[in-house]
Amino acid sequence: MAEYKFDTVKVRGGYNSREHNNSVAVPIYATAAYDFDGYDHFNRIRAGAELGYLYTRVANPTVAVLEARVAALDGGVAAIGLASGMAAVSYSILAVTGGNGRILSTKQIYGGSFDLENDLFPSLGVDFDLISHKSSPDEWEANIKEDTKAIFVESISNPGAKLLDIDALAELAHSHGIPLIVDNTFATPYLFRPLEHGADIVVYSATKGLNGHGNAIGGVIVEGKPFAWTEKKFPHFHKRHWVTRDLHDEERSFAEAFAQMPFTAYVRTTLLAYLGAALSPYDAQLILIGLETLSERVSKQIANTRKIIEYLKTREDAVSWISYPELEDSEYKPLANKYFPNGAGTVLTFGFKGNDEQLNKLLKATKIFGYQVNVGDAKSLIVNSPKTTHGELRPHELAEADIRPDTIRLSLGLEDAEDLIADLEQAFSEAGFKTIN
Ligand SMILES: Cc1ncc(COP(=O)(O)O)c(C=O)c1O
């Protein structure tokens, strides 16, 4: 599909109906296993000498369409669908480290990823150096240690929508022989394609904007053009394994057997095969349906985000600050101009001036904005991040992550902007602020 533009690929990429009984919709291959024409057939598929499927924990035709489509949308070489965004985050880190070493990341990331990096991974032999988004290039560089295996960042951070200079980070990572992994969940490939800015691996929670309808949990890892995985730093891609043996039982390394996509092959053949966070074909189809309207949804959600910001600016009595990278006073405005010409995501945060009681009233009073956590959805949400999506963080960690106690996060959906504004207006009033508009 390389010759087609984004909107064509998002509807048709990775799928040829002629290969699926002319079915116009991508069929759900609800099967655990696949029949083989004898051992030869099985062995050819196993050795990669013939395309085919062995077992749905490792690959499935419905999931494969999603993988091919997201890879094409991002300009990647290959992708792998997984059971959740957290599976995509954790598998990408396990795959790059091979089970030991360090990752350089920031404190301004999704609470689940923060917890994973802070609490679980160190006990599995992978340590993290978490620095601030605002660190200078010198500080970034100073934190790359002998055993650092990758830089991991979010292109638009959760919840604060903080941006980074991805071109510069990719250059820095490469100058140290390590890849840049970007969690592009908030942006989606419609707003930003990290591989075009030097990133090597992209991860998604497909639960969010990729799907956009909040009816499935899923994740995707996309691999860009082959990274130079050196043997010294990444021996696991060079070690010969029985699992990647050829047709004649000669052991091969991932770099040898899958030169174009060693990372994806490693995730599929080891992590997915053994740890098993497989994406269900049912959920893959829901995500594929959601993807068909990605551009249309996100562009209207951006328009709604901008209208809500204009409204919030009129509510200085209840709103102490607004954070969105496009705002004139945002420190991220230059990066928004450079990287996000079509909008800097569909999530914004603001400071609420009320006390705890008023906050509870506000959150209970909204009739359209749901009090829930799934951003990027067609349905708008309002949530107090420090107590919910980032509730895993201790008070000092919240402060270091730049998440103030008064933070309210909005994710804008596809409703009518006037109704959304009226909903906030009546909720502010229920919380004890006068009606203005
Ligand atoms: C930026 C980001 N990455 C990863 C995840 C994890 O995704 P999932 O909930 O699909 O496991 C989330 C979830 O909110 C997220 O916001």
CSV table of C-alpha atoms and ligand atoms in Angstrom, one decimal:
chain,number,residue,atom,x,y,z
A,1,MET,CA,0.0,0.0,0.0
A,2,ALA,CA,3.1,2.3,-0.1
A,3,GLU,CA,1.7,4.1,-3.1
A,4,TYR,CA,-1.6,5.1,-1.3
A,5,LYS,CA,-2.2,8.1,1.0
A,6,PHE,CA,-2.9,7.8,4.7
A,7,ASP,CA,-6.7,7.8,4.5
A,8,THR,CA,-6.8,5.1,1.9
A,9,VAL,CA,-4.4,3.0,4.0
A,10,LYS,CA,-6.4,3.4,7.2
A,11,VAL,CA,-9.4,1.8,5.4
A,12,ARG,CA,-7.8,-0.7,3.2
A,13,GLY,CA,-4.2,-1.3,4.3
A,14,GLY,CA,-3.0,-4.9,4.8
A,15,TYR,CA,-6.2,-6.5,3.4
A,16,ASN,CA,-7.0,-8.1,0.0
A,17,SER,CA,-10.5,-9.5,0.0
A,18,ARG,CA,-9.6,-12.0,-2.7
A,19,GLU,CA,-7.5,-13.8,-0.2
A,20,HIS,CA,-10.4,-14.0,2.2
A,21,ASN,CA,-13.4,-15.4,0.2
A,22,ASN,CA,-14.0,-11.9,-1.2
A,23,SER,CA,-15.3,-10.8,2.2
A,24,VAL,CA,-15.5,-7.0,2.2
A,25,ALA,CA,-15.2,-6.7,5.9
A,26,VAL,CA,-12.1,-8.2,7.5
A,27,PRO,CA,-13.3,-11.6,8.8
A,28,ILE,CA,-12.8,-12.6,12.4
A,29,TYR,CA,-10.7,-15.7,12.3
A,30,ALA,CA,-12.0,-17.3,15.5
A,31,THR,CA,-9.7,-20.2,15.6
A,32,ALA,CA,-7.0,-21.3,18.1
A,33,ALA,CA,-5.2,-23.5,15.6
A,34,TYR,CA,-4.6,-24.2,11.9
A,35,ASP,CA,-4.7,-27.4,9.9
A,36,PHE,CA,-1.4,-28.5,8.2
A,37,ASP,CA,-0.9,-30.6,5.2
A,38,GLY,CA,1.5,-32.8,7.1
A,39,TYR,CA,4.8,-32.1,8.9
A,40,ASP,CA,6.5,-30.5,5.8
A,41,HIS,CA,3.9,-27.9,5.7
A,42,PHE,CA,4.1,-27.2,9.4
A,43,ASN,CA,7.9,-27.1,9.3
A,44,ARG,CA,8.0,-24.6,6.3
A,45,ILE,CA,5.8,-22.2,8.2
A,46,ARG,CA,7.7,-22.7,11.4
A,47,ALA,CA,11.0,-22.0,9.6
A,48,GLY,CA,9.6,-18.9,7.8
A,49,ALA,CA,10.0,-20.6,4.4
A,50,GLU,CA,6.3,-20.2,3.8
A,51,LEU,CA,3.7,-17.7,5.0
A,52,GLY,CA,1.1,-19.3,7.3
A,53,TYR,CA,-0.2,-19.6,10.8
A,54,LEU,CA,0.8,-22.0,13.5
A,55,TYR,CA,-1.3,-21.0,16.6
A,56,THR,CA,-3.3,-17.9,17.4
A,57,ARG,CA,-1.3,-17.1,20.5
A,58,VAL,CA,1.6,-16.2,18.1
A,59,ALA,CA,-0.2,-15.0,15.0
A,60,ASN,CA,-3.7,-14.8,13.6
A,61,PRO,CA,-5.0,-13.7,10.1
A,62,THR,CA,-7.4,-11.0,11.6
A,63,VAL,CA,-4.7,-9.7,13.9
A,64,ALA,CA,-2.2,-9.8,10.9
A,65,VAL,CA,-4.4,-7.3,9.0
A,66,LEU,CA,-4.3,-4.9,11.9
A,67,GLU,CA,-0.5,-5.3,12.2
A,68,ALA,CA,0.0,-4.7,8.5
A,69,ARG,CA,-2.3,-1.7,8.5
A,70,VAL,CA,-0.7,0.0,11.5
A,71,ALA,CA,2.8,-0.7,10.2
A,72,ALA,CA,1.8,1.0,6.9
A,73,LEU,CA,0.2,4.0,8.6
A,74,ASP,CA,3.4,4.5,10.6
A,75,GLY,CA,5.7,3.8,7.7
A,76,GLY,CA,7.1,0.8,9.6
A,77,VAL,CA,8.6,-2.4,8.3
A,78,ALA,CA,6.5,-4.7,10.6
A,79,ALA,CA,4.1,-4.6,13.6
A,80,ILE,CA,2.8,-6.9,16.2
A,81,GLY,CA,-0.6,-6.8,17.8
A,82,LEU,CA,-0.8,-7.4,21.5
A,83,ALA,CA,-3.5,-7.8,24.2
A,84,SER,CA,-3.1,-4.3,25.6
A,85,GLY,CA,-1.0,-1.1,25.5
A,86,MET,CA,0.8,-2.3,28.7
A,87,ALA,CA,1.8,-5.5,26.9
A,88,ALA,CA,3.2,-3.3,24.1
A,89,VAL,CA,5.1,-1.1,26.5
A,90,SER,CA,6.5,-4.0,28.6
A,91,TYR,CA,7.3,-6.3,25.6
A,92,SER,CA,9.1,-3.5,23.8
A,93,ILE,CA,11.3,-2.9,26.9
A,94,LEU,CA,11.9,-6.6,27.5
A,95,ALA,CA,12.8,-7.1,23.8
A,96,VAL,CA,15.2,-4.2,23.7
A,97,THR,CA,17.0,-5.1,26.9
A,98,GLY,CA,17.0,-8.8,26.5
A,99,GLY,CA,16.3,-9.0,30.2
A,100,ASN,CA,19.1,-6.8,31.6
A,101,GLY,CA,20.4,-3.2,31.4
A,102,ARG,CA,18.8,0.2,31.7
A,103,ILE,CA,16.3,2.4,30.0
A,104,LEU,CA,16.4,6.2,30.0
A,105,SER,CA,13.0,7.6,30.2
A,106,THR,CA,11.1,10.5,31.7
A,107,LYS,CA,8.9,11.0,34.8
A,108,GLN,CA,6.2,12.5,32.6
A,109,ILE,CA,4.6,9.3,31.4
A,110,TYR,CA,1.4,7.2,31.9
A,111,GLY,CA,1.0,6.1,35.5
A,112,GLY,CA,0.9,2.4,34.6
A,113,SER,CA,4.2,2.7,32.7
A,114,PHE,CA,5.7,4.7,35.5
A,115,ASP,CA,4.7,2.0,38.0
A,116,LEU,CA,6.0,-0.8,35.7
A,117,GLU,CA,9.3,1.0,35.3
A,118,ASN,CA,9.7,2.0,39.0
A,119,ASP,CA,8.4,-1.1,40.8
A,120,LEU,CA,8.3,-4.2,38.6
A,121,PHE,CA,11.1,-4.0,36.0
A,122,PRO,CA,13.9,-3.4,38.6
A,123,SER,CA,13.0,-6.8,40.2
A,124,LEU,CA,13.3,-8.4,36.7
A,125,GLY,CA,16.8,-7.0,36.1
A,126,VAL,CA,15.9,-3.9,34.1
A,127,ASP,CA,16.5,-0.5,35.7
A,128,PHE,CA,15.3,2.9,34.7
A,129,ASP,CA,16.7,6.3,34.8
A,130,LEU,CA,13.7,8.6,34.9
A,131,ILE,CA,14.6,12.3,34.3
A,132,SER,CA,12.5,15.3,33.7
A,133,HIS,CA,10.9,16.2,30.3
A,134,LYS,CA,12.6,19.6,30.8
A,135,SER,CA,16.1,18.2,31.1
A,136,SER,CA,18.6,19.9,28.9
A,137,PRO,CA,20.3,17.9,26.0
A,138,ASP,CA,23.4,17.7,28.2
A,139,GLU,CA,21.4,16.1,31.1
A,140,TRP,CA,19.8,13.6,28.7
A,141,GLU,CA,23.3,12.7,27.4
A,142,ALA,CA,24.8,12.5,30.9
A,143,ASN,CA,22.1,9.9,31.9
A,144,ILE,CA,23.0,7.5,29.1
A,145,LYS,CA,25.2,4.9,30.9
A,146,GLU,CA,27.3,2.0,29.8
A,147,ASP,CA,24.4,-0.4,30.0
A,148,THR,CA,21.6,1.9,28.8
A,149,LYS,CA,19.8,0.0,26.0
A,150,ALA,CA,17.2,2.5,24.8
A,151,ILE,CA,15.5,5.8,25.3
A,152,PHE,CA,11.7,5.4,26.0
A,153,VAL,CA,9.4,8.5,25.8
A,154,GLU,CA,5.8,9.4,25.1
A,155,SER,CA,5.3,11.7,22.0
A,156,ILE,CA,2.5,13.5,23.9
A,157,SER,CA,2.8,12.8,27.6
A,158,ASN,CA,-0.1,11.5,29.7
A,159,PRO,CA,-1.7,13.5,31.2
A,160,GLY,CA,0.1,16.9,30.8
A,161,ALA,CA,0.5,16.8,27.0
A,162,LYS,CA,4.2,17.7,27.3
A,163,LEU,CA,6.2,17.4,24.1
A,164,LEU,CA,9.8,16.5,23.4
A,165,ASP,CA,12.2,17.2,20.5
A,166,ILE,CA,12.0,13.7,19.0
A,167,ASP,CA,14.5,14.5,16.1
A,168,ALA,CA,17.1,15.5,18.7
A,169,LEU,CA,16.4,12.5,21.0
A,170,ALA,CA,16.7,10.1,18.1
A,171,GLU,CA,20.0,11.7,17.1
A,172,LEU,CA,21.3,11.4,20.7
A,173,ALA,CA,20.1,7.8,21.0
A,174,HIS,CA,21.8,6.8,17.8
A,175,SER,CA,25.0,8.6,18.6
A,176,HIS,CA,25.2,6.2,21.6
A,177,GLY,CA,24.2,3.1,19.5
A,178,ILE,CA,20.8,2.7,21.1
A,179,PRO,CA,17.3,3.0,19.7
A,180,LEU,CA,14.5,5.5,20.5
A,181,ILE,CA,11.2,3.9,21.5
A,182,VAL,CA,8.2,6.3,21.3
A,183,ASP,CA,4.8,5.6,22.9
A,184,ASN,CA,2.6,7.4,20.4
A,185,THR,CA,-0.7,6.5,22.0
A,186,PHE,CA,-2.0,10.1,22.4
A,187,ALA,CA,-0.9,11.3,19.0
A,188,THR,CA,-1.9,8.3,16.8
A,189,PRO,CA,-0.2,8.1,13.4
A,190,TYR,CA,-2.7,10.6,12.1
A,191,LEU,CA,-1.1,13.4,14.1
A,192,PHE,CA,2.5,12.2,14.4
A,193,ARG,CA,4.6,9.5,12.8
A,194,PRO,CA,7.7,9.0,15.1
A,195,LEU,CA,9.6,6.8,12.6
A,196,GLU,CA,9.7,9.8,10.2
A,197,HIS,CA,11.6,11.6,13.0
A,198,GLY,CA,14.2,9.0,13.6
A,199,ALA,CA,12.5,6.8,16.2
A,200,ASP,CA,13.1,3.1,15.8
A,201,ILE,CA,10.2,1.5,17.6
A,202,VAL,CA,6.7,2.9,18.2
A,203,VAL,CA,4.3,1.5,20.7
A,204,TYR,CA,0.5,2.1,21.1
A,205,SER,CA,-2.3,1.5,23.4
A,206,ALA,CA,-4.8,0.7,20.6
A,207,THR,CA,-7.4,0.9,23.3
A,208,LYS,CA,-7.3,4.7,22.9
A,209,GLY,CA,-7.4,6.8,19.7
A,210,LEU,CA,-6.5,4.0,17.2
A,211,ASN,CA,-9.8,2.3,18.1
A,212,GLY,CA,-11.6,5.3,19.4
A,213,HIS,CA,-14.8,3.6,20.6
A,214,GLY,CA,-13.7,2.2,23.9
A,215,ASN,CA,-14.9,-1.4,23.1
A,216,ALA,CA,-11.6,-3.3,23.1
A,217,ILE,CA,-8.3,-3.4,24.9
A,218,GLY,CA,-5.3,-3.8,22.6
A,219,GLY,CA,-1.7,-2.7,21.9
A,220,VAL,CA,0.6,-2.6,18.9
A,221,ILE,CA,4.4,-2.4,18.5
A,222,VAL,CA,5.7,-1.0,15.2
A,223,GLU,CA,9.3,-1.6,14.0
A,224,GLY,CA,10.9,0.9,11.7
A,225,LYS,CA,13.7,0.3,9.3
A,226,PRO,CA,16.3,-2.1,10.7
A,227,PHE,CA,18.2,-0.6,13.6
A,228,ALA,CA,21.9,-1.4,13.9
A,229,TRP,CA,21.6,-3.9,16.8
A,230,THR,CA,25.3,-4.3,17.8
A,231,GLU,CA,26.3,-7.7,19.1
A,232,LYS,CA,28.0,-6.1,22.1
A,233,LYS,CA,25.0,-4.3,23.4
A,234,PHE,CA,22.2,-6.5,22.1
A,235,PRO,CA,23.6,-10.1,22.1
A,236,HIS,CA,20.1,-11.6,22.3
A,237,PHE,CA,19.5,-10.6,18.6
A,238,HIS,CA,22.8,-12.3,17.6
A,239,LYS,CA,22.8,-15.5,19.7
A,240,ARG,CA,21.8,-18.6,17.7
A,241,HIS,CA,18.5,-20.1,18.9
A,242,TRP,CA,16.9,-23.4,18.3
A,243,VAL,CA,13.5,-21.6,18.0
A,244,THR,CA,14.7,-19.8,14.9
A,245,ARG,CA,16.3,-22.8,13.2
A,246,ASP,CA,16.0,-23.2,9.5
A,247,LEU,CA,14.4,-26.0,7.5
A,248,HIS,CA,17.4,-28.2,8.1
A,249,ASP,CA,17.5,-27.6,11.9
A,250,GLU,CA,20.5,-25.2,11.7
A,251,GLU,CA,20.2,-22.7,14.5
A,252,ARG,CA,20.0,-19.1,13.4
A,253,SER,CA,20.0,-15.8,15.2
A,254,PHE,CA,17.1,-13.3,14.9
A,255,ALA,CA,19.4,-10.9,13.1
A,256,GLU,CA,20.2,-13.7,10.5
A,257,ALA,CA,16.8,-15.2,10.2
A,258,PHE,CA,14.8,-12.0,10.2
A,259,ALA,CA,17.2,-9.3,9.0
A,260,GLN,CA,14.4,-6.8,8.1
A,261,MET,CA,12.5,-7.1,11.3
A,262,PRO,CA,14.6,-8.8,14.1
A,263,PHE,CA,12.8,-6.9,16.8
A,264,THR,CA,9.3,-7.9,15.8
A,265,ALA,CA,10.4,-11.5,15.3
A,266,TYR,CA,12.0,-11.5,18.7
A,267,VAL,CA,8.8,-10.2,20.3
A,268,ARG,CA,6.6,-12.7,18.5
A,269,THR,CA,8.8,-15.8,18.9
A,270,THR,CA,9.9,-15.3,22.4
A,271,LEU,CA,7.8,-12.8,24.4
A,272,LEU,CA,4.4,-13.4,22.8
A,273,ALA,CA,5.0,-17.1,22.5
A,274,TYR,CA,6.1,-17.6,26.1
A,275,LEU,CA,4.4,-14.8,28.0
A,276,GLY,CA,1.3,-14.9,25.8
A,277,ALA,CA,-0.4,-11.5,25.8
A,278,ALA,CA,-2.1,-12.3,22.5
A,279,LEU,CA,-4.6,-9.9,20.9
A,280,SER,CA,-8.0,-11.6,20.3
A,281,PRO,CA,-9.2,-11.6,16.7
A,282,TYR,CA,-12.5,-10.2,17.9
A,283,ASP,CA,-10.8,-7.2,19.4
A,284,ALA,CA,-8.5,-6.8,16.4
A,285,GLN,CA,-11.6,-6.5,14.2
A,286,LEU,CA,-13.1,-3.8,16.5
A,287,ILE,CA,-9.8,-1.9,16.3
A,288,LEU,CA,-9.7,-2.2,12.5
A,289,ILE,CA,-13.3,-0.8,12.3
A,290,GLY,CA,-12.3,2.1,14.6
A,291,LEU,CA,-9.2,2.8,12.5
A,292,GLU,CA,-11.3,3.3,9.4
A,293,THR,CA,-12.4,6.7,10.8
A,294,LEU,CA,-9.2,7.7,12.5
A,295,SER,CA,-8.6,11.0,10.6
A,296,GLU,CA,-12.2,12.1,10.7
A,297,ARG,CA,-12.5,11.4,14.4
A,298,VAL,CA,-9.3,12.9,15.5
A,299,SER,CA,-9.7,16.1,13.4
A,300,LYS,CA,-13.2,16.7,14.9
A,301,GLN,CA,-11.8,15.9,18.4
A,302,ILE,CA,-9.1,18.5,17.8
A,303,ALA,CA,-11.6,21.1,16.7
A,304,ASN,CA,-13.6,20.3,19.9
A,305,THR,CA,-10.4,20.5,22.0
A,306,ARG,CA,-9.7,24.0,20.6
A,307,LYS,CA,-13.3,25.2,21.3
A,308,ILE,CA,-13.3,23.9,24.9
A,309,ILE,CA,-10.0,25.7,25.5
A,310,GLU,CA,-11.6,28.9,24.3
A,311,TYR,CA,-14.4,28.3,26.7
A,312,LEU,CA,-12.1,27.5,29.6
A,313,LYS,CA,-10.3,30.7,29.0
A,314,THR,CA,-13.5,32.6,29.9
A,315,ARG,CA,-13.8,30.7,33.3
A,316,GLU,CA,-10.9,32.3,35.1
A,317,ASP,CA,-13.0,32.2,38.3
A,318,ALA,CA,-13.0,28.4,38.3
A,319,VAL,CA,-9.9,27.6,36.2
A,320,SER,CA,-6.4,28.6,37.4
A,321,TRP,CA,-4.4,27.4,34.4
A,322,ILE,CA,-4.8,25.5,31.1
A,323,SER,CA,-2.2,23.3,29.6
A,324,TYR,CA,-2.2,22.4,25.9
A,325,PRO,CA,0.8,22.6,23.7
A,326,GLU,CA,-0.8,24.9,21.1
A,327,LEU,CA,-1.5,27.7,23.7
A,328,GLU,CA,0.5,30.8,23.1
A,329,ASP,CA,1.9,30.7,26.6
A,330,SER,CA,2.8,27.0,26.5
A,331,GLU,CA,6.5,26.2,26.7
A,332,TYR,CA,5.8,23.4,24.2
A,333,LYS,CA,4.3,25.8,21.5
A,334,PRO,CA,7.5,25.7,19.3
A,335,LEU,CA,7.5,21.9,19.4
A,336,ALA,CA,3.7,21.8,18.7
A,337,ASN,CA,4.4,24.0,15.6
A,338,LYS,CA,7.2,21.8,14.5
A,339,TYR,CA,5.7,18.3,15.1
A,340,PHE,CA,2.0,18.7,15.4
A,341,PRO,CA,0.6,21.0,12.6
A,342,ASN,CA,-2.7,19.1,12.7
A,343,GLY,CA,-3.2,19.5,16.4
A,344,ALA,CA,-1.4,18.4,19.5
A,345,GLY,CA,-3.8,15.7,20.6
A,346,THR,CA,-7.3,15.5,22.0
A,347,VAL,CA,-6.4,15.7,25.7
A,348,LEU,CA,-5.9,18.9,27.8
A,349,THR,CA,-5.5,19.6,31.4
A,350,PHE,CA,-6.6,22.5,33.6
A,351,GLY,CA,-6.3,23.5,37.2
A,352,PHE,CA,-9.6,23.6,39.1
A,353,LYS,CA,-9.9,26.4,41.7
A,354,GLY,CA,-12.5,24.6,43.9
A,355,ASN,CA,-11.8,22.6,47.1
A,356,ASP,CA,-12.2,18.8,47.3
A,357,GLU,CA,-15.9,19.1,48.0
A,358,GLN,CA,-16.4,21.3,44.9
A,359,LEU,CA,-14.2,18.9,42.8
A,360,ASN,CA,-16.5,16.0,43.8
A,361,LYS,CA,-19.5,18.0,42.9
A,362,LEU,CA,-18.0,19.0,39.5
A,363,LEU,CA,-17.1,15.4,38.7
A,364,LYS,CA,-20.6,14.1,39.6
A,365,ALA,CA,-22.4,16.9,37.9
A,366,THR,CA,-21.3,16.4,34.3
A,367,LYS,CA,-24.0,14.7,32.1
A,368,ILE,CA,-22.0,14.3,28.9
A,369,PHE,CA,-18.4,14.2,30.0
A,370,GLY,CA,-18.0,10.7,31.6
A,371,TYR,CA,-16.0,10.3,34.8
A,372,GLN,CA,-13.8,7.6,33.3
A,373,VAL,CA,-10.2,7.1,32.1
A,374,ASN,CA,-10.2,6.0,28.5
A,375,VAL,CA,-8.8,8.9,26.5
A,376,GLY,CA,-9.0,9.2,22.7
A,377,ASP,CA,-12.6,7.9,22.8
A,378,ALA,CA,-15.5,9.2,20.7
A,379,LYS,CA,-17.1,10.0,24.1
A,380,SER,CA,-15.6,12.9,26.1
A,381,LEU,CA,-14.3,12.4,29.6
A,382,ILE,CA,-13.3,14.4,32.7
A,383,VAL,CA,-11.0,12.9,35.3
A,384,ASN,CA,-8.9,14.0,38.2
A,385,SER,CA,-5.6,12.4,37.1
A,386,PRO,CA,-3.6,12.6,40.3
A,387,LYS,CA,-6.2,10.4,42.1
A,388,THR,CA,-7.0,8.1,39.2
A,389,THR,CA,-4.8,7.5,36.1
A,390,HIS,CA,-1.8,8.5,38.1
A,391,GLY,CA,-3.0,7.3,41.5
A,392,GLU,CA,0.0,4.9,41.6
A,393,LEU,CA,2.3,7.8,42.1
A,394,ARG,CA,3.2,8.9,45.6
A,395,PRO,CA,2.7,12.7,46.3
A,396,HIS,CA,6.4,13.5,45.7
A,397,GLU,CA,6.4,11.5,42.5
A,398,LEU,CA,3.3,13.4,41.3
A,399,ALA,CA,5.2,16.7,42.0
A,400,GLU,CA,8.3,15.4,40.1
A,401,ALA,CA,6.1,14.4,37.2
A,402,ASP,CA,4.7,17.9,37.1
A,403,ILE,CA,1.1,16.8,38.0
A,404,ARG,CA,-0.4,19.3,40.3
A,405,PRO,CA,-3.0,18.3,42.9
A,406,ASP,CA,-5.6,20.5,41.2
A,407,THR,CA,-5.2,18.8,37.8
A,408,ILE,CA,-8.3,17.9,35.8
A,409,ARG,CA,-7.8,16.1,32.5
A,410,LEU,CA,-10.3,16.3,29.7
A,411,SER,CA,-10.3,14.0,26.7
A,412,LEU,CA,-12.5,15.5,23.9
A,413,GLY,CA,-14.8,13.2,21.9
A,414,LEU,CA,-17.1,13.7,19.0
A,415,GLU,CA,-20.1,15.3,20.7
A,416,ASP,CA,-21.3,18.7,19.7
A,417,ALA,CA,-18.9,21.3,21.1
A,418,GLU,CA,-21.8,23.6,22.2
A,419,ASP,CA,-23.3,20.7,24.3
A,420,LEU,CA,-19.9,20.0,25.8
A,421,ILE,CA,-19.5,23.6,26.8
A,422,ALA,CA,-23.0,23.8,28.2
A,423,ASP,CA,-22.2,20.6,30.2
A,424,LEU,CA,-19.1,22.1,31.8
A,425,GLU,CA,-21.0,25.4,32.4
A,426,GLN,CA,-23.7,23.6,34.4
A,427,ALA,CA,-21.2,21.4,36.2
A,428,PHE,CA,-19.2,24.5,37.3
A,429,SER,CA,-22.4,26.0,38.6
A,430,GLU,CA,-23.3,22.8,40.5
A,431,ALA,CA,-19.8,23.0,42.0
A,432,GLY,CA,-20.6,26.5,43.4
A,433,PHE,CA,-19.3,28.8,40.7
A,434,LYS,CA,-21.6,31.3,39.1
A,435,THR,CA,-23.0,30.8,35.6
A,436,ILE,CA,-21.2,33.1,33.2
A,437,ASN,CA,-22.0,32.1,29.6
B,1,LIG,C1,0.3,6.6,26.9
B,1,LIG,C2,-0.2,5.3,27.3
B,1,LIG,N1,0.5,4.2,27.1
B,1,LIG,C3,0.1,3.0,27.4
B,1,LIG,C4,-1.1,2.8,28.1
B,1,LIG,C5,-1.6,1.4,28.5
B,1,LIG,O1,-2.6,1.0,27.6
B,1,LIG,P1,-3.7,-0.2,27.9
B,1,LIG,O2,-4.6,0.5,28.9
B,1,LIG,O3,-4.3,-0.5,26.6
B,1,LIG,O4,-3.0,-1.3,28.5
B,1,LIG,C6,-1.9,3.9,28.4
B,1,LIG,C7,-3.2,3.7,29.1
B,1,LIG,O5,-3.9,4.7,29.5
B,1,LIG,C8,-1.5,5.2,28.0
B,1,LIG,O6,-2.2,6.3,28.2
